[in-house]
mmCIF file of C-alpha atoms in Angstrom:
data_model
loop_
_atom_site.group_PDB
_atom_site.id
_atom_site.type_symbol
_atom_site.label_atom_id
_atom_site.label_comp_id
_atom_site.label_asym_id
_atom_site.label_seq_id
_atom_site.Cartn_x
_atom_site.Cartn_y
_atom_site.Cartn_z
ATOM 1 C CA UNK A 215 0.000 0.000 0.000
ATOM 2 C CA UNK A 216 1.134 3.530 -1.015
ATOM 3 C CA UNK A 217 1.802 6.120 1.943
ATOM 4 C CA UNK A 218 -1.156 8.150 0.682
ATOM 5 C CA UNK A 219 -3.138 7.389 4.699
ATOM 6 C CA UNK A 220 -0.152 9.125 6.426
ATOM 7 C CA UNK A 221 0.834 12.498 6.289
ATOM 8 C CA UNK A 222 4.210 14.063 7.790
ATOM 9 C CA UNK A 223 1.935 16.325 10.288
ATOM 10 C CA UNK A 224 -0.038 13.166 11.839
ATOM 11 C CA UNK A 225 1.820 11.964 14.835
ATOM 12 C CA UNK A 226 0.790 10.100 17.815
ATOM 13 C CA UNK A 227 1.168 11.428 21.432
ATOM 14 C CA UNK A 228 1.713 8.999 24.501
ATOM 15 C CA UNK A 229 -0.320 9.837 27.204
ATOM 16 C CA UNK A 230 -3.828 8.837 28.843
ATOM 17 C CA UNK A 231 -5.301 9.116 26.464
ATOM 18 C CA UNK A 232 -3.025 8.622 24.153
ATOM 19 C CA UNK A 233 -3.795 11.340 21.451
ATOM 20 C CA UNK A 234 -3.524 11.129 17.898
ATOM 21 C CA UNK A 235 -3.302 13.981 15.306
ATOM 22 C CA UNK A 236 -5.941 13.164 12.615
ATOM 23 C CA UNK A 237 -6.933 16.899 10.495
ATOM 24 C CA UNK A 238 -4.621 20.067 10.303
ATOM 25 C CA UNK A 239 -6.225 23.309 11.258
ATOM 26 C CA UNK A 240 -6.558 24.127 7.030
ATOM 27 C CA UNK A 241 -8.456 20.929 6.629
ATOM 28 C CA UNK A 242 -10.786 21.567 8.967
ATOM 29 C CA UNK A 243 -11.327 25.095 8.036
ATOM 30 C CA UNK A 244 -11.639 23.752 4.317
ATOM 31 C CA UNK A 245 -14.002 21.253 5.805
ATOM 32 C CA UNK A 246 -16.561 23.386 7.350
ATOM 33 C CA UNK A 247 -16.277 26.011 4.951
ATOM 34 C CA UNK A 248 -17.581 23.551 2.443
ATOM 35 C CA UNK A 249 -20.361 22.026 5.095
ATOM 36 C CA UNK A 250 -21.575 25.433 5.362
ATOM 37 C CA UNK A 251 -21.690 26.242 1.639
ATOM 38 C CA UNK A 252 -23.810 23.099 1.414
ATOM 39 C CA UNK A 253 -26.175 23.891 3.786
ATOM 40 C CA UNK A 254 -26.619 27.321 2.565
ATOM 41 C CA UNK A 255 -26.943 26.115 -1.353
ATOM 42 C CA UNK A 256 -29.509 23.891 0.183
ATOM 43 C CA UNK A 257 -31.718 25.948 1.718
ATOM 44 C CA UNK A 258 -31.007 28.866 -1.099
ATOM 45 C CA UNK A 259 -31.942 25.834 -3.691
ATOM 46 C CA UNK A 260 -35.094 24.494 -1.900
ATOM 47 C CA UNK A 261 -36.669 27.766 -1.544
ATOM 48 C CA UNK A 262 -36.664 28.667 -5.308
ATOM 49 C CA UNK A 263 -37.341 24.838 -5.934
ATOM 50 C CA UNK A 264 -41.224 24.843 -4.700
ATOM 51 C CA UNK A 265 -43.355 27.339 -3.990
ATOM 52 C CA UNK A 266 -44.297 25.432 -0.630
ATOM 53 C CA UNK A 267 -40.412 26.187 0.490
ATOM 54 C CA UNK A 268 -40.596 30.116 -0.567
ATOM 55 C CA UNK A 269 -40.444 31.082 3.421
ATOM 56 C CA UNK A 270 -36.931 29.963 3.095
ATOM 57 C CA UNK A 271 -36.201 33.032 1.170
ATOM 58 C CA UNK A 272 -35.909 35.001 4.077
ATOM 59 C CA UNK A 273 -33.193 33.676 5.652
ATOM 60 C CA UNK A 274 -31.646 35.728 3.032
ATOM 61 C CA UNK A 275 -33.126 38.480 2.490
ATOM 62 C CA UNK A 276 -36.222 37.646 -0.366
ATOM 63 C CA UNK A 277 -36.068 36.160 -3.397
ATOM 64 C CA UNK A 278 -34.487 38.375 -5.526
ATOM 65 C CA UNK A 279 -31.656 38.068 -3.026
ATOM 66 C CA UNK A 280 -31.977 34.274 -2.672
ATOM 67 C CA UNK A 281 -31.544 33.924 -6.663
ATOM 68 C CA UNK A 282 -28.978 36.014 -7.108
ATOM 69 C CA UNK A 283 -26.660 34.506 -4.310
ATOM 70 C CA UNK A 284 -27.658 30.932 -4.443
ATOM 71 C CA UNK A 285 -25.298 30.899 -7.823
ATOM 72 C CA UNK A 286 -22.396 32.478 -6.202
ATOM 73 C CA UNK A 287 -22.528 30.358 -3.366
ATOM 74 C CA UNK A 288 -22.446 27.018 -5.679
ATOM 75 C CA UNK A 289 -19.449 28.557 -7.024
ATOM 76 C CA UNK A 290 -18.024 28.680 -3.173
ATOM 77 C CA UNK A 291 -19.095 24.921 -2.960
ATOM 78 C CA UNK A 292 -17.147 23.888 -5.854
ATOM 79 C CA UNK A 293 -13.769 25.466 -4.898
ATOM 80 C CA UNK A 294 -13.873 24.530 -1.785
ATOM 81 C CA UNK A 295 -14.703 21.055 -2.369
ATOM 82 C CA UNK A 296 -11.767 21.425 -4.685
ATOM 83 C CA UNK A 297 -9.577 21.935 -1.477
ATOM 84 C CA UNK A 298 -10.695 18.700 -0.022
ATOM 85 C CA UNK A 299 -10.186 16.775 -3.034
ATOM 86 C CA UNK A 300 -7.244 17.609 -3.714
ATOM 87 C CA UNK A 301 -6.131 16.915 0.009
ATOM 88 C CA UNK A 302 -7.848 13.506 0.460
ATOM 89 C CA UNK A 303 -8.636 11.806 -2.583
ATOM 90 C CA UNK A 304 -5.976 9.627 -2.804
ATOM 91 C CA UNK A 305 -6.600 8.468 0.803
ATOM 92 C CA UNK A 306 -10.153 7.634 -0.585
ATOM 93 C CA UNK A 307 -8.611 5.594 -3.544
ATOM 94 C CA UNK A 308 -10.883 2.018 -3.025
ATOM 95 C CA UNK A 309 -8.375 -0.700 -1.706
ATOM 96 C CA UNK A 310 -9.162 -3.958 -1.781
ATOM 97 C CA UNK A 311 -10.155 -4.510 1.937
ATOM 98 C CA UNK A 312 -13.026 -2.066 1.294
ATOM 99 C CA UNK A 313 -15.547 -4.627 -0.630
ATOM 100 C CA UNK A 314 -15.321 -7.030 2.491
ATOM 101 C CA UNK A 315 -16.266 -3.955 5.034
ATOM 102 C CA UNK A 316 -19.197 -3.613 3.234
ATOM 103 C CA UNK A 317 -20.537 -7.064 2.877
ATOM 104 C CA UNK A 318 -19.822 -7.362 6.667
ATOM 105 C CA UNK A 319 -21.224 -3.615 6.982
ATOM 106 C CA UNK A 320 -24.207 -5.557 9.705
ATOM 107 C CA UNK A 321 -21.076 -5.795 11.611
ATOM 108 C CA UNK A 322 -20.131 -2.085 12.008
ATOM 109 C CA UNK A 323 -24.320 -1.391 13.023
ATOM 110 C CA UNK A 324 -24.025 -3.658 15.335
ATOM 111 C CA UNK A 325 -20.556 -2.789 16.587
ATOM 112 C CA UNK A 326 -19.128 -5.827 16.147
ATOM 113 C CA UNK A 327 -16.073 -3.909 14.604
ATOM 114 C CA UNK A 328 -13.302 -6.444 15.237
ATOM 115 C CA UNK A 329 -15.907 -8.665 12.350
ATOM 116 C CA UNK A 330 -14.140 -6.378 9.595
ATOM 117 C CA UNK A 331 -10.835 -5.815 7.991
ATOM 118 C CA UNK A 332 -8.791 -3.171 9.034
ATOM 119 C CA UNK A 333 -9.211 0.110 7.596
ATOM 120 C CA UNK A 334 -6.899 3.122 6.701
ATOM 121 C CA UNK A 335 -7.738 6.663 7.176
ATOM 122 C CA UNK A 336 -11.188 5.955 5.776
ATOM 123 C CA UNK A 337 -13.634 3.441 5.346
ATOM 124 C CA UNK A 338 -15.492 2.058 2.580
ATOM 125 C CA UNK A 339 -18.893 3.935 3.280
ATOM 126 C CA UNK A 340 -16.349 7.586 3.654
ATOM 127 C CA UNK A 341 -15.204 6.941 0.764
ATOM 128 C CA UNK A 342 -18.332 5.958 -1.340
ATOM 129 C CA UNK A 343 -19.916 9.079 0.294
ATOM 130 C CA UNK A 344 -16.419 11.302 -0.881
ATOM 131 C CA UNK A 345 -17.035 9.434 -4.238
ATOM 132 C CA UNK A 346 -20.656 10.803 -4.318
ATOM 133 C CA UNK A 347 -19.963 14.442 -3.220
ATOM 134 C CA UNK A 348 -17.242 14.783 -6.136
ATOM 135 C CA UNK A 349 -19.649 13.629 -8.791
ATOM 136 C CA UNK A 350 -22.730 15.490 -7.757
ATOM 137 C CA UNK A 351 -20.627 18.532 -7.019
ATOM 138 C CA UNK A 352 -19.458 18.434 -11.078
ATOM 139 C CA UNK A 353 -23.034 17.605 -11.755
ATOM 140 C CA UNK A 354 -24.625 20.331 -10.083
ATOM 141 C CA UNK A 355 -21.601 23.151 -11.082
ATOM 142 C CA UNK A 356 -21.827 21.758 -14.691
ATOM 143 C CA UNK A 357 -25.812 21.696 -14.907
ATOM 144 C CA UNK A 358 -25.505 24.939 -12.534
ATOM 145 C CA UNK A 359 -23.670 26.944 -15.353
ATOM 146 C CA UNK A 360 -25.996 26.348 -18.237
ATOM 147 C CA UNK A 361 -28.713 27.924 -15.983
ATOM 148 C CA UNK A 362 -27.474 30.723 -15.092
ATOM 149 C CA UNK A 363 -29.387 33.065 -17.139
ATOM 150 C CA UNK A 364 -27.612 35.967 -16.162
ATOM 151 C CA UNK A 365 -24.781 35.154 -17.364
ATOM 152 C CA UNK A 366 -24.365 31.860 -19.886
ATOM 153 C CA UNK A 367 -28.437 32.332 -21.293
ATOM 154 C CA UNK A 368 -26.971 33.423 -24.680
ATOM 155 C CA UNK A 369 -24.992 30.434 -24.516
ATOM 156 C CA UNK A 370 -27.334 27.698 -24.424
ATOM 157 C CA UNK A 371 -30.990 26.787 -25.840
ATOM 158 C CA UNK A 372 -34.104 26.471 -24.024
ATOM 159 C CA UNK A 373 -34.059 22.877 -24.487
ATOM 160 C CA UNK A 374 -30.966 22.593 -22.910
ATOM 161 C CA UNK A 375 -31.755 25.039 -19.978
ATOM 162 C CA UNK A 376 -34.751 22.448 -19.190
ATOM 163 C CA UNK A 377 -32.524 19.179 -19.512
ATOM 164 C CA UNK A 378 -30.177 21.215 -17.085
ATOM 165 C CA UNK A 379 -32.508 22.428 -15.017
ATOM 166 C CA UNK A 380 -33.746 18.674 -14.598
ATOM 167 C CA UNK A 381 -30.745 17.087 -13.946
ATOM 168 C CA UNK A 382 -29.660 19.883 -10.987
ATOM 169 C CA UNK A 383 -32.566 19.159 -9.445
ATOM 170 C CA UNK A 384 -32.133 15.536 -9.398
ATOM 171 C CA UNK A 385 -28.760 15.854 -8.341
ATOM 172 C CA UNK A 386 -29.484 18.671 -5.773
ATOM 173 C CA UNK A 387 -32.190 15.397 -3.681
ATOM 174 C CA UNK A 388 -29.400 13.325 -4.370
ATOM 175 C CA UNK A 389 -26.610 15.171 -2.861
ATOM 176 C CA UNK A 390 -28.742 16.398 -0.174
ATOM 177 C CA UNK A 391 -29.323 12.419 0.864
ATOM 178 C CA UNK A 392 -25.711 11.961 0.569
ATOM 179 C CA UNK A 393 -24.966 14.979 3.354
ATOM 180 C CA UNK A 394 -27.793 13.279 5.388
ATOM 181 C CA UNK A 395 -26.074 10.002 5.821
ATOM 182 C CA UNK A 396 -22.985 11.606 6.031
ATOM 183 C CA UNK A 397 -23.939 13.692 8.873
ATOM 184 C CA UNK A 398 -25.798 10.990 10.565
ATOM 185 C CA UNK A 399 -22.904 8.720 10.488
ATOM 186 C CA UNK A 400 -21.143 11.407 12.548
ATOM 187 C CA UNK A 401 -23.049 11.587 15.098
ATOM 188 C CA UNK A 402 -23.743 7.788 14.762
ATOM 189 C CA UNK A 403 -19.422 6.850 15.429
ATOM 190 C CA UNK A 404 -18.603 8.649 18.764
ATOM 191 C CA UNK A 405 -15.756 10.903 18.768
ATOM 192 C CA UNK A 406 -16.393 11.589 15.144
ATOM 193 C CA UNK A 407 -17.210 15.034 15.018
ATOM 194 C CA UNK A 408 -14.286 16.332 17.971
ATOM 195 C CA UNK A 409 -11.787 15.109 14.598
ATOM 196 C CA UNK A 410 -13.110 17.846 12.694
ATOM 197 C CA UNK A 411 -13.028 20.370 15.797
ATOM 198 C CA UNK A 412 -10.202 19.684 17.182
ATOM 199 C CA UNK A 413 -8.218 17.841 14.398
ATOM 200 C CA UNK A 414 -7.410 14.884 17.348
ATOM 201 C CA UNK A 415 -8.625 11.752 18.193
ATOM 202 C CA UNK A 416 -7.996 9.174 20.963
ATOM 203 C CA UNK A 417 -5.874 6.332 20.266
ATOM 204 C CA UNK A 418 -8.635 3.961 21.425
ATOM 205 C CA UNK A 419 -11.099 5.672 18.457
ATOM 206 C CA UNK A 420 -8.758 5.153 15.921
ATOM 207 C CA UNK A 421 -7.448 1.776 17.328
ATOM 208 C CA UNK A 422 -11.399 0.941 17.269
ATOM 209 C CA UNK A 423 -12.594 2.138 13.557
ATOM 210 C CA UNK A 424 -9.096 3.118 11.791
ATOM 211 C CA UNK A 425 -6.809 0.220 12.911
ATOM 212 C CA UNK A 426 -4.361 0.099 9.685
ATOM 213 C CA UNK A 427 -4.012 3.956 9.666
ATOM 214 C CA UNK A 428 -2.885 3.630 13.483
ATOM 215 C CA UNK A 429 -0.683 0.819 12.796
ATOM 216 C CA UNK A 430 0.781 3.404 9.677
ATOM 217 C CA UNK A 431 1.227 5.511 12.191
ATOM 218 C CA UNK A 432 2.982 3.948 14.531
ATOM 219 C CA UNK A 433 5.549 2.333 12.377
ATOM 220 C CA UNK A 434 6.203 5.015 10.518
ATOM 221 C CA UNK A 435 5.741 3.232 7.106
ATOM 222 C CA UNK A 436 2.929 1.943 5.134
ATOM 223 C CA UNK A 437 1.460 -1.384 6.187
ATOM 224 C CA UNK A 438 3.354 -0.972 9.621
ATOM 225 C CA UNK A 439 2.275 -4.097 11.723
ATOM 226 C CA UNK A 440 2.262 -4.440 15.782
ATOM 227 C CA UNK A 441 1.824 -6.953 17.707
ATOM 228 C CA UNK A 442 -0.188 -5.115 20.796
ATOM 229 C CA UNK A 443 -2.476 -2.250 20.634
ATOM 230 C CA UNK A 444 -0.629 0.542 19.882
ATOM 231 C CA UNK A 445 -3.515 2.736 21.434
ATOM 232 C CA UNK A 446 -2.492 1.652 24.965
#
């Protein structure tokens, strides 16, 4: 396996607990940066969706407002996504321990973790919901463009506006259920959420649901193996 789970800034300290360095401050800045932008494209996106969802307008500030910003703040989305992409998607490459972690995923609901292979840095459902985001976010920034009247309308038919218009939609639900599930899972795996506050995890949580990157981690080399738990 390549190096790609460890980076030079992760380091584990001794202690109890013992701690272990899992997100730089950038990453997590880049991280919530992007959770907000979704949140707000959402809400900007559902209110001019429906007429049922108008009241969501005024959060900011009517609907002129609402259509004019919703745009720019897509735009956000996509660079900032960007940022994580480009920092983690080689961690999220699929390795061939991930197939089995599914098939056994009863085992992870049921906390019956030890039932699974090791992992790295992530596991197979972070990565299929990494995989998602990156799609849907070209999906929605591509179909995004070609309805932007204000500024591409010249550039594009009416028939393709509608086929655009269409697929953003669909891809706007689907995304949506992806940030769901995503969210839910961090609430769902205690000690989840303080990685992307605090950028540090206990050696027990990653001993628990990360085992291989530990083990990375403490040899310092891919595929590093030990014989006890390095989290004691």
């Amino acid at each position: 396996m390549a190096a790609y789970d460890v980076k030079p800034n992760e380091q584990v300290h001794p202690g109890k607990p013992v701690i272990v360095d899992r997100y730089t401050v950038g990453a997590r800045i880049n991280h919530w940066i992007t959770a907000a932008s979704l949140i707000l494209l959402a809400l900007s996106g559902l209110a001019i969706f429906h007429p049922s969802l108008f009241f969501l307008s005024g959060l900011f500030g009517g609907g002129q407002f609402t259509r004019f910003i919703h745009p720019w703040i897509g735009v956000l989305l996509f660079f900032s996504f960007l940022g994580l992409f480009l920092r983690f998607w080689k961690a999220n490459l699929w390795r061939p321990e991930d197939g089995t972690w599914l098939a056994r995923f009863r085992d992870v609901l049921s906390n019956h973790e030890d039932n699974v292979p090791e992992v790295g840095k992530y596991n197979a459902g972070q990565k299929l919901v990494f995989w998602s985001m990156s799609i849907l976010i070209v999906i929605l920034i591509s179909s995004g463009i070609v309805i932007w009247q204000q500024y591409f309308a010249a550039y594009t038919t009416v028939g393709q506006q509608r086929v655009a218009l269409l697929v953003h939609s669909i891809a706007a639900v689907a995304i949506i259920g992806v940030w769901i599930i995503h969210f839910y899972s961090a609430i769902w795996v205690r000690g989840t959420i303080p990685a992307m506050t605090r950028g540090r995890v206990t050696g027990g949580w990653a001993w628990r649901h990360h085992r291989k990157w530990l083990r990375e981690l403490i040899a310092g080399k891919p595929d590093g193996r030990s014989g006890s738990n390095p989290a004691e």
